Coordinates of C-alpha atoms in Angstrom, one line a residue:
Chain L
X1096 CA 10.5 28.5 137.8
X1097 CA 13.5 30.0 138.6
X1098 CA 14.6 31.5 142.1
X1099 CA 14.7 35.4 142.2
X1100 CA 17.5 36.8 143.5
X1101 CA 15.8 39.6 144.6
X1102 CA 12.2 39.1 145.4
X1103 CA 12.7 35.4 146.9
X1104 CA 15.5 36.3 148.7
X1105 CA 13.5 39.1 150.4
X1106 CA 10.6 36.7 151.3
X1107 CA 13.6 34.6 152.7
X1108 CA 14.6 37.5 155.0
X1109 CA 11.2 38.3 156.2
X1110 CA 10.4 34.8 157.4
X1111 CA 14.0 34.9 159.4
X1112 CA 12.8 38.4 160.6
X1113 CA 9.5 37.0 161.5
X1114 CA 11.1 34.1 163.6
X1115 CA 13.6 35.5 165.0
X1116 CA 11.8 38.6 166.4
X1117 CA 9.4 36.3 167.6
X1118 CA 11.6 33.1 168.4
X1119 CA 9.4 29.7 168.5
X1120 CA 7.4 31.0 165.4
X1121 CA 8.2 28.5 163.1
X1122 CA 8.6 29.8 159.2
X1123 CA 8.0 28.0 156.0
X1124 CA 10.4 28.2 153.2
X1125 CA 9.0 25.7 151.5
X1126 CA 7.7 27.5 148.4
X1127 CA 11.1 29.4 147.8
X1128 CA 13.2 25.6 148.2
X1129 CA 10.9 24.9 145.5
X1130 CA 12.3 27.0 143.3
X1131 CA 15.8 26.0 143.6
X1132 CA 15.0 22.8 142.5
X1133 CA 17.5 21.0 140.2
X1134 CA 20.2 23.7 142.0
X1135 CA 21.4 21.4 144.8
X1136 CA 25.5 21.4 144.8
X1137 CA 27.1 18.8 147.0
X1138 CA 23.6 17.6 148.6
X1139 CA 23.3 20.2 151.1
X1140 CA 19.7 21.4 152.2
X1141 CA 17.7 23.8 149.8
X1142 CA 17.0 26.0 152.6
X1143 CA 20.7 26.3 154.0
X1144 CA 21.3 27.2 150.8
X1145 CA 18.7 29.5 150.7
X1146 CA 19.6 31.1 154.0
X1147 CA 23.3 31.2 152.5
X1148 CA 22.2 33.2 149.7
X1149 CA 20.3 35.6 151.5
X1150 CA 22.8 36.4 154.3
X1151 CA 26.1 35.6 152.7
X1152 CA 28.7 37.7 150.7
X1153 CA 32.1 39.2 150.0
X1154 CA 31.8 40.6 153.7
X1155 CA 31.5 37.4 155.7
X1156 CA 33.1 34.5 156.5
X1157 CA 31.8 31.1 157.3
X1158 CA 32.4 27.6 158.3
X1159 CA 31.0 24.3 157.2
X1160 CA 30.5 21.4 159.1
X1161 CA 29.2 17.9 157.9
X1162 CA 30.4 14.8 155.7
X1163 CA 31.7 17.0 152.4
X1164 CA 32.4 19.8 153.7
X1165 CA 35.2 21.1 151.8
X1166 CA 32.7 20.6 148.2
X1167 CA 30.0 22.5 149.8
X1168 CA 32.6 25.4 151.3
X1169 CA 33.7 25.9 148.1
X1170 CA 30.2 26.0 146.2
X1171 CA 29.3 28.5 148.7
X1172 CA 32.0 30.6 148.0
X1173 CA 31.6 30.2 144.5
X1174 CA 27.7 31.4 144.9
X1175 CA 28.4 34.2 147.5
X1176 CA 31.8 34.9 147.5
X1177 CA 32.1 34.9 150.8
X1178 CA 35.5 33.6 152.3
X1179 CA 35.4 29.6 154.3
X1180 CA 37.5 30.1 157.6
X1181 CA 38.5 28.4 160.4
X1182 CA 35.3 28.2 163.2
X1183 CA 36.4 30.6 165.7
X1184 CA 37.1 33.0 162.8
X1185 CA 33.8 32.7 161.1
X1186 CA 30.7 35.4 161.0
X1187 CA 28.6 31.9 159.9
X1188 CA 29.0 28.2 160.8
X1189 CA 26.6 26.3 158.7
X1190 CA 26.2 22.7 160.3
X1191 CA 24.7 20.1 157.6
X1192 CA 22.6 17.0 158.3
X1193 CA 25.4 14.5 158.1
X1194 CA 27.3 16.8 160.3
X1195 CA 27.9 13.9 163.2
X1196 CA 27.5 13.7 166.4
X1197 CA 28.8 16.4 168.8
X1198 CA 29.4 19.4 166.0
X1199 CA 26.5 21.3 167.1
X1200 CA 28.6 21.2 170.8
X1201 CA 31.8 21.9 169.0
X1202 CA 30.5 24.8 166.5
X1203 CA 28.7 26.1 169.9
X1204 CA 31.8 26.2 171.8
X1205 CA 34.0 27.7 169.1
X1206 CA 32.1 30.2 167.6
X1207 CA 32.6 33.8 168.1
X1208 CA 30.9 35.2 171.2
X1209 CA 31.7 38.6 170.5
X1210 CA 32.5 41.3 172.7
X1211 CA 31.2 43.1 175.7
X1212 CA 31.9 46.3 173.4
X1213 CA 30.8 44.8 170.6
X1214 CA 28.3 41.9 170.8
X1215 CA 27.3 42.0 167.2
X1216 CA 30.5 40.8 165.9
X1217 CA 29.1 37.1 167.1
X1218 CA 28.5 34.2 165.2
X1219 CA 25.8 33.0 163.9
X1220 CA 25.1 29.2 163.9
X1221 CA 22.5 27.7 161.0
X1222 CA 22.0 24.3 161.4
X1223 CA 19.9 21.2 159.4
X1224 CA 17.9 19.3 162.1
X1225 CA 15.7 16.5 162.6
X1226 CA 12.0 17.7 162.1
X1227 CA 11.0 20.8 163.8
X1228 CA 7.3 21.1 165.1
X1229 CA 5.0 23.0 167.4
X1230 CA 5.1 21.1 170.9
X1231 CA 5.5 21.1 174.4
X1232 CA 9.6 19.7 175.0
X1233 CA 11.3 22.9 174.7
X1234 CA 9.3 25.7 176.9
X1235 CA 10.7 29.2 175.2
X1236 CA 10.6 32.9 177.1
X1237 CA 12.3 35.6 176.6
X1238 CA 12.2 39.0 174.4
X1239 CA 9.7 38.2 171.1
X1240 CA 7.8 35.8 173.2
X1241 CA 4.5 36.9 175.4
X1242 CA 4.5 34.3 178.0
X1243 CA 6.2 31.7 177.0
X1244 CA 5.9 28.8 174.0
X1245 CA 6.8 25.2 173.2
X1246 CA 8.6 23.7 170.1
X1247 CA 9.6 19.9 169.7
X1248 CA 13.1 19.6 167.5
X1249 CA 14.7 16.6 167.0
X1250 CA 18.1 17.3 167.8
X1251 CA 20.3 14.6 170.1
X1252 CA 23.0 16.3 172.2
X1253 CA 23.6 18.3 175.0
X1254 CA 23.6 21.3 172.5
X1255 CA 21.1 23.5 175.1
X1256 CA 23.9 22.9 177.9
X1257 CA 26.2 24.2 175.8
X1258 CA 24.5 27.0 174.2
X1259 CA 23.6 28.4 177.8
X1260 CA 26.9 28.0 178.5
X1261 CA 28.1 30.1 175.8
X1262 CA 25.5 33.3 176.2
X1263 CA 25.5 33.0 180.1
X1264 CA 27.5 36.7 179.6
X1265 CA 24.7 38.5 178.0
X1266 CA 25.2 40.2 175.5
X1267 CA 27.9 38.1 174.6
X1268 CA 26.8 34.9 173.0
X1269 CA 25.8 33.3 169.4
X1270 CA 22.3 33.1 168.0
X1271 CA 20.9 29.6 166.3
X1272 CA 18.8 29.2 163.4
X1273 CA 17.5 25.7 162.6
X1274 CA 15.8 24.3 159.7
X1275 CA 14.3 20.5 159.1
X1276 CA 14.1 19.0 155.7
X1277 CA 10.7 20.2 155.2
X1278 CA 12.0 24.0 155.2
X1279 CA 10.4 25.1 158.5
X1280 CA 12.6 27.6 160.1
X1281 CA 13.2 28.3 163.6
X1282 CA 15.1 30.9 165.2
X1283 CA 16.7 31.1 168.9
X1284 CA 18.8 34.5 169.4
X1285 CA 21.0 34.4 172.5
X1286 CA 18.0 36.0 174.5
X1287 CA 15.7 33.1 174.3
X1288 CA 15.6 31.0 177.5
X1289 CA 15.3 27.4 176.8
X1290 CA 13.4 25.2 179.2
X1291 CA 13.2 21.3 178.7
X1292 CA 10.1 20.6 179.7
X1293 CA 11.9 16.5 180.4
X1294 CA 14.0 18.0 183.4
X1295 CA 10.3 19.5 184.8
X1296 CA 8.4 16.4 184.5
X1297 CA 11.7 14.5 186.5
X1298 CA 11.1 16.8 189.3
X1299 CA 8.3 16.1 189.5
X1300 CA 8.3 12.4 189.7
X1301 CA 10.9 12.8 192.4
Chain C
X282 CA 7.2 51.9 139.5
X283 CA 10.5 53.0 137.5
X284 CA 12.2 49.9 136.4
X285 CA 15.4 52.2 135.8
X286 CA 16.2 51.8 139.2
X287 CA 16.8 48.6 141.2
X288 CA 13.7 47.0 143.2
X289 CA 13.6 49.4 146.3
X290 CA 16.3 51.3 145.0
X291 CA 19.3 49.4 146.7
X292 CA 21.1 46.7 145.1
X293 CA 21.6 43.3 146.8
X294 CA 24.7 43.5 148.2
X295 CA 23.6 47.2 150.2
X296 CA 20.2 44.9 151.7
X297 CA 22.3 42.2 152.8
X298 CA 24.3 44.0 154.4
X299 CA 21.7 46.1 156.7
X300 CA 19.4 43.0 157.0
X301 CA 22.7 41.5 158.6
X302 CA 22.8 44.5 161.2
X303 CA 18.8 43.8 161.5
X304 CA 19.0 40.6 162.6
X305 CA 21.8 41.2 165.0
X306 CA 19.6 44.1 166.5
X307 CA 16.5 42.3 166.8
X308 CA 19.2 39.3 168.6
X309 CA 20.3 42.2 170.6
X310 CA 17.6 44.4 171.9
X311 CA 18.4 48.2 172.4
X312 CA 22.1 47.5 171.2
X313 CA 23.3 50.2 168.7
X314 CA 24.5 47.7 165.5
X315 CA 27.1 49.9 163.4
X316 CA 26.5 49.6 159.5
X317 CA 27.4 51.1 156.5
X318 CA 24.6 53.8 156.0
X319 CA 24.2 54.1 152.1
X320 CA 24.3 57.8 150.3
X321 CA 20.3 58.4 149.6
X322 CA 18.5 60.4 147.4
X323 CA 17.6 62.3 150.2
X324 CA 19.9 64.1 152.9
X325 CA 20.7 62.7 155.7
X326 CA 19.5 63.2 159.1
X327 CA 16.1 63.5 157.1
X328 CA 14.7 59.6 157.5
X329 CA 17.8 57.9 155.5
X330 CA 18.1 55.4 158.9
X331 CA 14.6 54.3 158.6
X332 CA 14.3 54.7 154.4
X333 CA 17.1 52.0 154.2
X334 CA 15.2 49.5 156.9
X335 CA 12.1 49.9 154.9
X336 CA 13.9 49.7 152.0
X337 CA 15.6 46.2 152.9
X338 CA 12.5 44.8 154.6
X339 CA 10.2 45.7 151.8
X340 CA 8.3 43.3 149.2
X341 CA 6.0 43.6 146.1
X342 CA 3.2 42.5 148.9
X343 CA 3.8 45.3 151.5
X344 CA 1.6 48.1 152.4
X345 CA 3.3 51.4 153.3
X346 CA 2.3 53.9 155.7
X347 CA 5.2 56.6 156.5
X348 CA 4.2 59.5 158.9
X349 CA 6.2 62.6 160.3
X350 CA 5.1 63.9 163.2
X351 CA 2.4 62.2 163.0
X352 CA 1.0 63.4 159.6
X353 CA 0.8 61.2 156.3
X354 CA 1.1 64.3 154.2
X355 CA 3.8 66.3 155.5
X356 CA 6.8 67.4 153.0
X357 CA 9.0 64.2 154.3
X358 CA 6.7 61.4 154.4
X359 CA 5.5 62.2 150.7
X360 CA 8.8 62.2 150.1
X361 CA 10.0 58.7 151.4
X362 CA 6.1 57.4 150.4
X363 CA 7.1 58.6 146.6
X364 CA 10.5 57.4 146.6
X365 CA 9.6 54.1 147.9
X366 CA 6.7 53.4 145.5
X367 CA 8.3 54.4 142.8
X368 CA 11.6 51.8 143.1
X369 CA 8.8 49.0 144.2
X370 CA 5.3 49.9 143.4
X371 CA 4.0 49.0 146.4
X372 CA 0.4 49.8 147.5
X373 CA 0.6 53.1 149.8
X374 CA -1.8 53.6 152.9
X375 CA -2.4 56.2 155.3
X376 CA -4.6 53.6 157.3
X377 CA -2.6 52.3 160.1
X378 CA -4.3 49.2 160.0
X379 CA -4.1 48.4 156.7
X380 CA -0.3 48.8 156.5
X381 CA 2.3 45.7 156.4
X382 CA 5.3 48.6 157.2
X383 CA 5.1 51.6 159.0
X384 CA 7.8 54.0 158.6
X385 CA 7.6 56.6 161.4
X386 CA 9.2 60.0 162.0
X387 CA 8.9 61.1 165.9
X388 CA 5.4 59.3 166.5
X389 CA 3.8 56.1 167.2
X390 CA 0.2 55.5 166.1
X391 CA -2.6 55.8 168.2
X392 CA -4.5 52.5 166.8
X393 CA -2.4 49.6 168.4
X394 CA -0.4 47.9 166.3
X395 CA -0.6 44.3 165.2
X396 CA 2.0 40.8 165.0
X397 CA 1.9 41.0 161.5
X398 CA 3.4 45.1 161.5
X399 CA 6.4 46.0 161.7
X400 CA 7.3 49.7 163.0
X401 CA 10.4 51.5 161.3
X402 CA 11.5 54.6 163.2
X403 CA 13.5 57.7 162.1
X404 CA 16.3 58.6 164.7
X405 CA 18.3 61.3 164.5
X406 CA 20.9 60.7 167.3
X407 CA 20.4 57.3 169.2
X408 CA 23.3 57.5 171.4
X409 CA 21.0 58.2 174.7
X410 CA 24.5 59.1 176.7
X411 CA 25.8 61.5 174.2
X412 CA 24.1 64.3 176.3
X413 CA 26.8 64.0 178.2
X414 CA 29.6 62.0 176.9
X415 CA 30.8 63.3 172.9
X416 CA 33.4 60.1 172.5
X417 CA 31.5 57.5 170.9
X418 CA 34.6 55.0 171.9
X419 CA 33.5 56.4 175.4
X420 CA 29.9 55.3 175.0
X421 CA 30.4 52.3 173.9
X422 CA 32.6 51.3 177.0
X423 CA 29.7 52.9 179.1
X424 CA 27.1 50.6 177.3
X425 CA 29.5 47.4 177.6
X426 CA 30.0 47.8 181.2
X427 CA 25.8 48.8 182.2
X428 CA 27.2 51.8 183.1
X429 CA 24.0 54.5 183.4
X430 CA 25.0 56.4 186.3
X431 CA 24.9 59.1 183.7
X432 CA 22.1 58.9 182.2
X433 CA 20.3 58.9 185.7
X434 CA 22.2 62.0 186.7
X435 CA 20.5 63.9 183.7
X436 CA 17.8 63.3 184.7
X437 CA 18.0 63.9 187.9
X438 CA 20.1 67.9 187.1
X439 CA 17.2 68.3 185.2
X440 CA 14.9 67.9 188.5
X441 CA 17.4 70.2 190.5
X442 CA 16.8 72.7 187.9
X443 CA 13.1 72.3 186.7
X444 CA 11.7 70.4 189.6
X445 CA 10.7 67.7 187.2
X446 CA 12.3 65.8 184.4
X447 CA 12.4 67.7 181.5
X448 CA 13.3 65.5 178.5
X449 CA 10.1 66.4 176.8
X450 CA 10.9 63.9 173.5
X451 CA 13.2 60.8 173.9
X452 CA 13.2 60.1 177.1
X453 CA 15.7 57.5 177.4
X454 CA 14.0 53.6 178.2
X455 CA 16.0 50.7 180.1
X456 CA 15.3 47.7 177.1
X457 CA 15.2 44.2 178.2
X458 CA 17.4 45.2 181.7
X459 CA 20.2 45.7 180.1
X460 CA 20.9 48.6 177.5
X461 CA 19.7 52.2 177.8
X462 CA 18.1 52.9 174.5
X463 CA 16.7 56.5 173.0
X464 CA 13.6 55.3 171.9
X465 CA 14.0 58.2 168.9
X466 CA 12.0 61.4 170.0
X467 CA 8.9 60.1 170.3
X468 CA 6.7 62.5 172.9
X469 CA 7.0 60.6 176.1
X470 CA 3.1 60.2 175.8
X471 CA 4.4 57.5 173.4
X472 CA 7.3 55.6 175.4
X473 CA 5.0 53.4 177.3
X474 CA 3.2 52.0 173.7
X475 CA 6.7 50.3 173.3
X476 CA 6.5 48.3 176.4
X477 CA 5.4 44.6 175.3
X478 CA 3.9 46.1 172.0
X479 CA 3.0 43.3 169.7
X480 CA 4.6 44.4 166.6
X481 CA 8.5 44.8 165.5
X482 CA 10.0 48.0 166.4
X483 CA 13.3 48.8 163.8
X484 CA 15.2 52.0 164.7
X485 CA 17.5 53.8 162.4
X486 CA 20.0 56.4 162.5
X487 CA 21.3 57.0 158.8
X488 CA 23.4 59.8 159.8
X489 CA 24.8 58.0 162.7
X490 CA 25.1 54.7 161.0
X491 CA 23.4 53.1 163.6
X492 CA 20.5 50.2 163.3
X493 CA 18.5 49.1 166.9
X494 CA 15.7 47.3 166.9
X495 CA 13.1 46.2 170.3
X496 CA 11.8 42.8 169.7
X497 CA 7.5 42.2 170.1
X498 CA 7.1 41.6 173.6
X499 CA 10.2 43.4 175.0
X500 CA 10.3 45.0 178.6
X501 CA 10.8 49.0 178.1
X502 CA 10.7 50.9 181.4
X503 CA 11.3 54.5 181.0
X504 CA 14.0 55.8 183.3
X505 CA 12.8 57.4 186.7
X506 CA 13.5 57.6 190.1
X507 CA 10.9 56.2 192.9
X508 CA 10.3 59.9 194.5
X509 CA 10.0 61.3 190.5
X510 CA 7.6 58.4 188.6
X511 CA 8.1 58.8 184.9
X512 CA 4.8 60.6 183.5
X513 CA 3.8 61.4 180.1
X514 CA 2.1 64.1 178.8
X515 CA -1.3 64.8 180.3
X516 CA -4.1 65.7 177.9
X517 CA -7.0 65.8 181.3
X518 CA -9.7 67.6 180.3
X519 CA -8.5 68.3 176.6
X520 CA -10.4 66.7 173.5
X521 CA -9.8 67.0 169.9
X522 CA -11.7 70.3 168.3
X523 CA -12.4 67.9 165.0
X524 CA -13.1 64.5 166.1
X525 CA -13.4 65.0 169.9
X526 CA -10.9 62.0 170.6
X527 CA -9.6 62.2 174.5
X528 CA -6.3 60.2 175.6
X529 CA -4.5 60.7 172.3
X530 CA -1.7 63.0 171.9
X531 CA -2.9 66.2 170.9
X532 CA -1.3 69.5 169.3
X533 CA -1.7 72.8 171.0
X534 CA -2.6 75.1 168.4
X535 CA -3.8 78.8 168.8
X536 CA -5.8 81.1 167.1
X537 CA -3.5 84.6 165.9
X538 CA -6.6 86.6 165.3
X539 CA -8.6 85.4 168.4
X540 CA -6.0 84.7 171.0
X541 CA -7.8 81.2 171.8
X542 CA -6.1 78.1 172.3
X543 CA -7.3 74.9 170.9
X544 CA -6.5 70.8 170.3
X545 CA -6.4 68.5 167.9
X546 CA -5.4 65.2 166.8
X547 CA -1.6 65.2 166.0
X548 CA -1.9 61.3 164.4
X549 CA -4.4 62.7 161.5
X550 CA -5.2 59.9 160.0
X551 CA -6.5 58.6 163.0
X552 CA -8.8 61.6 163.3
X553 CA -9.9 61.4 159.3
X554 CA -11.1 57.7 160.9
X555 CA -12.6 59.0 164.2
X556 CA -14.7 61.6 161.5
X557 CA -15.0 59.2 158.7
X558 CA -17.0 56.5 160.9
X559 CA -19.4 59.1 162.9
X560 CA -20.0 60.8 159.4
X561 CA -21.0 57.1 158.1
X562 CA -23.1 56.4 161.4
X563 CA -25.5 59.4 160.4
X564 CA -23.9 61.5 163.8
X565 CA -23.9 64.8 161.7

């Protein structure tokens, strides 16, 4: 099987409508990485590429960050035809796994926030994380959820520090959209507020 | 389906780019993304806003519902219904809760909608501070800055003049505390449905080039003043002449030849339902 450009793509679309309307509802795109198999240019994750595909072209810009970087830019553009830029210039910075330490904080802190005016010239940030699960570590609220719900990520960094820094103006800010190496597909918009449930439990001990 | 045409009648590179304004306006709640509103096979200002979200959400599994007015078989849903299914074959529906996608023009159905729907609305101008203010380079500065005063005043001429706020359709809703949003014109019977509603709510202004969207779960308080409570319209006493439904929105209709004033269901398939169950349960 091959991957359709059309019908996959738009199964792609609804899952990253479905989680980010409703962010902590983690999506599977594990049946539509399938079917990229064997189409896997300078080792990056079948589902980045997968998200590349569906929101990339002509139109946009983006930025890559990870070990070979430059390859990947340049297969990307060579899928999409969208245009690699510097970070605070790009519409998408796409962070790989081997991406190091300290680029989440980095692509964070130099993406495009937008504009008061216009807040949906922001960046987007897609990233390839340790395993994403259901949990209790990260307490979500915010528009999309009812009360509030928990996701465990396995993501080192300070990157929630900095992310609240970066969207403290709503409705300036950038949006986030993870995915683990088993395809599952979680969203955080610049509305979501994220709560780590660590800092609770330390109050509490104190 | 008519495999002349491309699946759901756009090509990729016109889906990408309103699913990229989508997912900015779900990001954003009640913010107006620009895009770059395709020429349709139908005019605009006649559902081409909501057609092209459909049309870019839309897969071979979806079930369709569109409504206008609340009626599945008025001149423009068939329209939009026939267009639709014949670029993706898609199964049609007029049962609200059979439907994947519900495209709506100025309604939103009486049976609550689920997680797994998503509501696609028709708006024809969804600048809510247009009323007063024609520059949209003006309006935008107004939204950037939480500036409302305006909207408020509106309101509150209207209740000089009237003695109560007369908006009657789109009655402008304060989204997530921060943007004033028209929620398309919708009676006002309807606003409160989009307060914390469990489905997806995608607005779309085809004419205006404009894409909003209000997340599930999303705060929507209708703009009033503490003296003046926001009220929609009161149906007390009134039932459906067909189905005898009370607290739905109801048409006034009245009888030429008699003189007599009667209601009924304006969401119609909801009524064909009402009937269709109490005929099954032996009532008649």
């Amino acid at each position: 099987m091959k991957l359709d450009v059309v019908h996959d793509l738009q199964s792609v679309y609804r899952k990253l409508v479905d989680s980010t309307s409703r962010p902590g509802l983690i999506s599977d795109l594990g049946k539509e990485a399938a079917l990229l198999d064997g189409e896997n240019p300078a080792g990056c994750s079948r589902s980045i590429l997968l998200l590349a595909l569906t929101l990339l072209d002509p139109e946009v810009t983006f930025k890559v960050y990870g070990g070979d970087a430059e390859a990947f830019e340049k297969e990307i553009n060579q899928l999409t035809f969208a245009k690699a830029v510097q970070a605070d210039k790009a519409d998408y910075l796409i962070l790989l796994k081997d991406a190091g330490a300290g680029s989440l904080e980095h692509a964070i802190e130099m993406a495009d926030p937008g504009t008061f005016i216009n807040p949906h010239k922001s960046a987007t940030i897609i990233a390839e994380t340790g395993i994403i699960t259901e949990g209790n570590k990260l307490l979500l609220s915010g528009p999309g959820i009812q009360t509030s719900t928990g996701i465990n990520i396995e993501l080192a960094g300070n990157w929630i520090e900095k992310r609240n820094e970066k969207n403290k103006e709503y409705p300036t800010g950038v949006d986030l959209v993870f995915v683990d190496r088993n395809h599952q597909l979680l969203s955080l918009p610049r509305t979501t507020q994220i709560t780590e449930s660590r800092e609770v439990e330390k109050e509490w001990v104190m | 389906m008519n495999n002349a045409y491309n699946f759901a009648f756009f090509d990729e590179g016109s889906k990408r780019e309103i699913r990229r304004a989508t997912l900015k306006a779900i990001a954003i709640p009640g913010y107006q993304v620009p895009f770059a509103s395709r020429e349709m096979p139908i005019g605009r200002g006649w559902g081409t806003g909501g057609l092209q979200l459909t049309l870019s959400l839309i897969g071979k599994e979806d079930v369709l519902k569109v409504i206008d007015q609340g009626s599945d078989e008025s001149v423009n849903a068939v329209s939009i219904k026939k267009l639709v299914k014949d670029t993706t074959g898609v199964q049609i529906t007029d049962h609200t809760s059979q439907a994947t996608i519900i495209q709506s023009r100025h309604r939103i159905p009486e049976v609550p909608l689920r997680t797994d729907q998503i509501l696609v609305l028709q708006v024809p101008l969804p600048e809510p501070l247009r009323y007063f203010e024609p520059s949209e380079h003006e309006t935008k500065k107004l939204h950037a800055e939480k500036e409302y005063s305006g909207a408020w005043l509106m309101l509150f001429e209207q209740i000089m003049k009237y003695g109560s706020m007369t908006t009657g359709a789109d009655h402008p809703v304060m989204v997530h505390g921060r943007y004033v949003m028209a929620p398309s014109p919708i009676p006002r019977f309807d606003n409160p449905k989009m307060d914390e509603n469990e489905a997806l709510i995608l607005l779309g202004a085809g004419r205006e080039k404009k894409i909003y969207a209000v997340p599930p779960y999303t705060r929507i308080v209708s703009l009033d003043f503490e003296d003046y409570p926001f009220e929609g319209e009161s149906f007390h006493g009134k039932c459906c002449r067909l189905c005898g439904s009370e607290g739905v929105f109801l048409d006034e209709l009245i009888d030429e030849a008699t003189g007599e004033t009667f209601y009924q269901c304006n969401d119609t398939s909801y009524c064909c339902e009402i009937l269709n169950e109490a005929e099954k349960a032996g009532v008649n």
